[in-house]
Short mmCIF file of C-alpha atoms in Angstrom, two decimals:
data_model
loop_
_atom_site.label_atom_id
_atom_site.label_comp_id
_atom_site.label_asym_id
_atom_site.label_seq_id
_atom_site.Cartn_x
_atom_site.Cartn_y
_atom_site.Cartn_z
CA MET A 1 -7.33 -14.06 -15.49
CA ARG A 2 -4.39 -14.16 -14.17
CA LEU A 3 -3.34 -11.02 -12.24
CA GLN A 4 -0.59 -9.40 -14.89
CA ASP A 5 -3.68 -9.75 -17.31
CA GLU A 6 -5.67 -7.26 -15.95
CA LEU A 7 -3.72 -3.82 -16.46
CA PRO A 8 -3.28 -2.68 -19.83
CA VAL A 9 0.82 -1.76 -20.30
CA ASP A 10 0.47 1.91 -20.77
CA HIS A 11 -2.36 2.29 -18.52
CA ARG A 12 -1.56 5.56 -15.78
CA LEU A 13 -2.12 3.39 -12.67
CA ALA A 14 1.46 1.64 -13.37
CA GLN A 15 3.54 4.96 -13.12
CA VAL A 16 1.73 5.05 -9.35
CA TYR A 17 2.57 1.23 -8.46
CA ARG A 18 5.92 2.04 -10.11
CA TYR A 19 6.57 5.30 -8.41
CA GLY A 20 5.74 3.77 -5.09
CA ALA A 21 7.84 1.05 -5.60
CA GLY A 22 10.86 2.94 -6.31
CA LEU A 23 10.46 5.67 -4.00
CA GLY A 24 10.43 2.64 -1.00
CA GLY A 25 12.85 0.89 -2.77
CA LEU A 26 15.27 3.85 -2.74
CA LEU A 27 14.77 4.99 1.25
CA LEU A 28 15.81 1.85 2.24
CA LEU A 29 18.40 1.34 0.18
CA ILE A 30 19.63 4.34 1.52
CA TRP A 31 18.98 4.03 5.22
CA GLY A 32 19.98 0.18 4.93
CA CYS A 33 23.47 1.07 3.63
CA PHE A 34 23.88 3.40 6.32
CA GLY A 35 22.92 0.65 8.91
CA VAL A 36 25.46 -1.71 7.49
CA ALA A 37 28.33 1.02 7.94
CA GLY A 38 27.52 2.18 10.82
CA ALA A 39 26.16 -0.90 12.45
CA PRO A 40 27.78 -2.09 15.78
CA GLY A 41 27.05 -5.83 15.35
CA TYR A 42 25.11 -8.16 13.34
CA LEU A 43 22.75 -9.54 15.59
CA SER A 44 23.49 -7.01 18.89
CA THR A 45 19.81 -6.49 20.58
CA HIS A 46 21.16 -3.13 21.09
CA GLY A 47 21.77 -1.08 17.57
CA LYS A 48 23.55 2.27 16.10
CA ASN A 49 20.72 5.04 16.14
CA ILE A 50 20.75 6.15 12.31
CA ALA A 51 18.34 8.96 11.10
CA GLY A 52 15.87 8.49 14.15
CA LEU A 53 15.83 4.91 13.81
CA SER A 54 17.99 1.81 15.59
CA SER A 55 19.60 -0.25 13.58
CA ASN A 56 22.44 -3.39 13.81
CA GLY A 57 23.97 -5.09 10.61
CA ALA A 58 21.30 -7.31 10.12
CA LEU A 59 18.76 -4.99 9.63
CA GLY A 60 20.60 -2.87 7.71
CA VAL A 61 20.96 -6.00 5.29
CA LEU A 62 17.30 -6.58 5.89
CA SER A 63 16.59 -3.30 4.17
CA ILE A 64 18.88 -3.38 1.80
CA VAL A 65 16.91 -6.85 0.69
CA PHE A 66 13.64 -5.25 0.45
CA GLY A 67 14.95 -2.14 -0.86
CA ALA A 68 16.53 -4.46 -4.20
CA VAL A 69 13.59 -5.98 -4.27
CA LEU A 70 11.06 -2.91 -4.25
CA MET A 71 13.34 -1.48 -7.13
CA ILE A 72 13.45 -4.75 -9.00
CA GLY A 73 9.76 -4.21 -9.04
CA ALA A 74 9.71 -0.17 -9.99
CA VAL A 75 11.64 -1.63 -12.93
CA ILE A 76 9.11 -4.47 -14.04
CA GLY A 77 6.18 -2.04 -13.00
CA GLY A 78 2.44 -3.63 -13.93
CA ASN A 79 0.38 -5.08 -11.60
CA PHE A 80 3.81 -6.91 -10.15
CA ALA A 81 4.69 -3.63 -8.98
CA SER A 82 1.21 -3.13 -7.25
CA TRP A 83 1.61 -7.29 -5.91
CA LEU A 84 4.79 -6.48 -4.66
CA ASN A 85 3.68 -3.05 -2.60
CA MET A 86 1.21 -5.02 -0.94
CA THR A 87 3.20 -7.33 0.17
CA VAL A 88 6.04 -5.44 1.05
CA GLY A 89 3.04 -3.61 3.04
CA ALA A 90 2.23 -6.71 5.13
CA ILE A 91 5.48 -7.74 5.64
CA PHE A 92 6.23 -4.22 7.32
CA PHE A 93 2.55 -4.56 9.56
CA VAL A 94 4.14 -7.94 11.02
CA ALA A 95 7.31 -6.82 11.32
CA GLY A 96 5.76 -3.97 13.37
CA PHE A 97 4.03 -6.44 15.42
CA VAL A 98 7.13 -8.84 15.88
CA GLY A 99 9.13 -5.57 16.70
CA LEU A 100 6.69 -4.59 18.78
CA ILE A 101 6.31 -7.88 21.10
CA ALA A 102 10.27 -8.24 21.27
CA LEU A 103 11.08 -4.76 22.45
CA ASP A 104 13.39 -4.36 25.16
CA SER A 105 13.83 -8.70 25.47
CA SER A 106 16.63 -10.75 24.19
CA TRP A 107 14.95 -12.15 21.51
CA ASN A 108 15.55 -8.53 19.77
CA HIS A 109 17.63 -9.56 17.10
CA LEU A 110 17.52 -6.25 14.68
CA ALA A 111 17.84 -4.15 17.63
CA PHE A 112 14.21 -2.37 17.14
CA ARG A 113 13.01 0.45 19.10
CA MET A 114 9.29 2.23 19.27
CA ALA A 115 10.83 4.17 16.41
CA ASN A 116 11.47 1.51 14.39
CA VAL A 117 7.95 -0.08 15.24
CA ILE A 118 6.06 2.87 14.28
CA PHE A 119 7.96 3.45 10.87
CA SER A 120 7.49 -0.13 10.05
CA PHE A 121 3.71 0.15 10.72
CA ALA A 122 3.62 3.78 8.58
CA PHE A 123 6.09 2.09 5.80
CA GLY A 124 3.81 -0.49 5.25
CA LEU A 125 0.75 1.73 5.17
CA VAL A 126 2.18 3.76 2.74
CA ILE A 127 3.41 0.84 0.29
CA ALA A 128 0.31 -1.01 0.47
CA THR A 129 -1.78 1.96 -0.27
CA PHE A 130 0.45 2.46 -3.48
CA GLY A 131 -0.09 -1.11 -4.08
CA MET A 132 -3.97 -0.93 -3.41
CA TYR A 133 -4.47 2.27 -5.49
CA GLY A 134 -7.28 2.25 -7.81
CA ARG A 135 -7.69 -1.57 -6.86
CA VAL A 136 -10.20 -1.70 -4.26
CA SER A 137 -12.49 1.76 -4.11
CA GLY A 138 -16.05 2.30 -4.25
CA HIS A 139 -16.15 4.76 -6.93
CA LEU A 140 -13.62 3.43 -9.44
CA PRO A 141 -13.82 5.29 -13.15
CA HIS A 142 -15.61 2.72 -15.81
CA ASP A 143 -12.18 2.78 -17.39
CA ASN A 144 -10.42 1.49 -14.82
CA PRO A 145 -9.46 -2.40 -15.28
CA TYR A 146 -10.06 -3.35 -12.13
CA TRP A 147 -13.54 -2.00 -12.11
CA GLN A 148 -14.31 -3.44 -15.50
CA GLN A 149 -13.26 -6.87 -14.62
CA ARG A 150 -15.69 -6.56 -11.42
CA HIS A 151 -18.42 -5.84 -13.65
CA GLY A 152 -18.04 -7.93 -16.68
CA GLY A 153 -16.92 -4.55 -19.40
CA GLU A 154 -19.64 -3.25 -19.17
CA ARG A 155 -20.66 -0.04 -18.49
CA GLU A 156 -23.97 0.89 -16.92
CA PRO A 157 -25.10 4.52 -17.77
CA GLU A 158 -24.40 6.80 -14.43
CA GLU A 159 -28.38 7.19 -14.55
CA GLU A 160 -29.14 3.57 -14.19
CA VAL A 161 -26.40 3.35 -11.01
CA ALA A 162 -27.58 6.42 -9.38
CA GLY A 163 -31.22 5.37 -9.71
CA ARG A 164 -30.99 2.21 -8.12
CA TRP A 165 -29.92 4.05 -4.79
CA HIS A 166 -32.79 7.05 -5.19
CA VAL A 167 -35.62 6.62 -2.40
CA PRO A 168 -37.93 8.70 -2.36
CA ALA A 169 -38.59 9.07 1.11
CA PHE A 170 -35.67 10.57 1.79
CA LYS A 171 -36.05 13.78 0.13
CA GLN A 172 -38.95 14.50 2.03
CA VAL A 173 -37.37 13.90 5.27
CA LEU A 174 -33.94 16.17 3.89
CA ARG A 175 -36.13 18.91 2.43
CA PRO A 176 -38.90 20.25 4.70
CA THR A 177 -42.15 21.38 2.78
CA VAL A 178 -43.08 25.01 3.20
CA HIS A 179 -46.29 25.77 3.80
CA HIS A 180 -47.77 29.38 2.46
#
């Protein structure tokens, strides 16, 4: 089964993936445009402060590229947007670690400062969460296509599921007996 075939076109999860990609892409596009407009140089290790983050021309261009990619994902929507959000989130996590390693060195060609590293980790977490929403929970509803795929589409009665985990010994420990 292909990833694009898992989620029905009109499923409500598609809206979460679409809005996450759209909001993240818009944020990166706006910040990237300001970064390119006010950048001191494309590979300068000392960037200009824009909205609390350091930026140079290269980081501004990368932000515009990733913002545009996320906006395309928002337009396409569905599982593609989910997959894209998770991928971009992972890339931002890696960029945070690379930026942390390159801080205050001659290898810092994206002009990262600690605020950029923190933003990279936070943005990566948020955008990846948008992508994973409804996919990786232990308590997915039975109409969720990912739950149906994992369980072969069969619905188990809630009593059977609850009965498998019922341990009478715990009830005795949790509910003390009262002697009169």
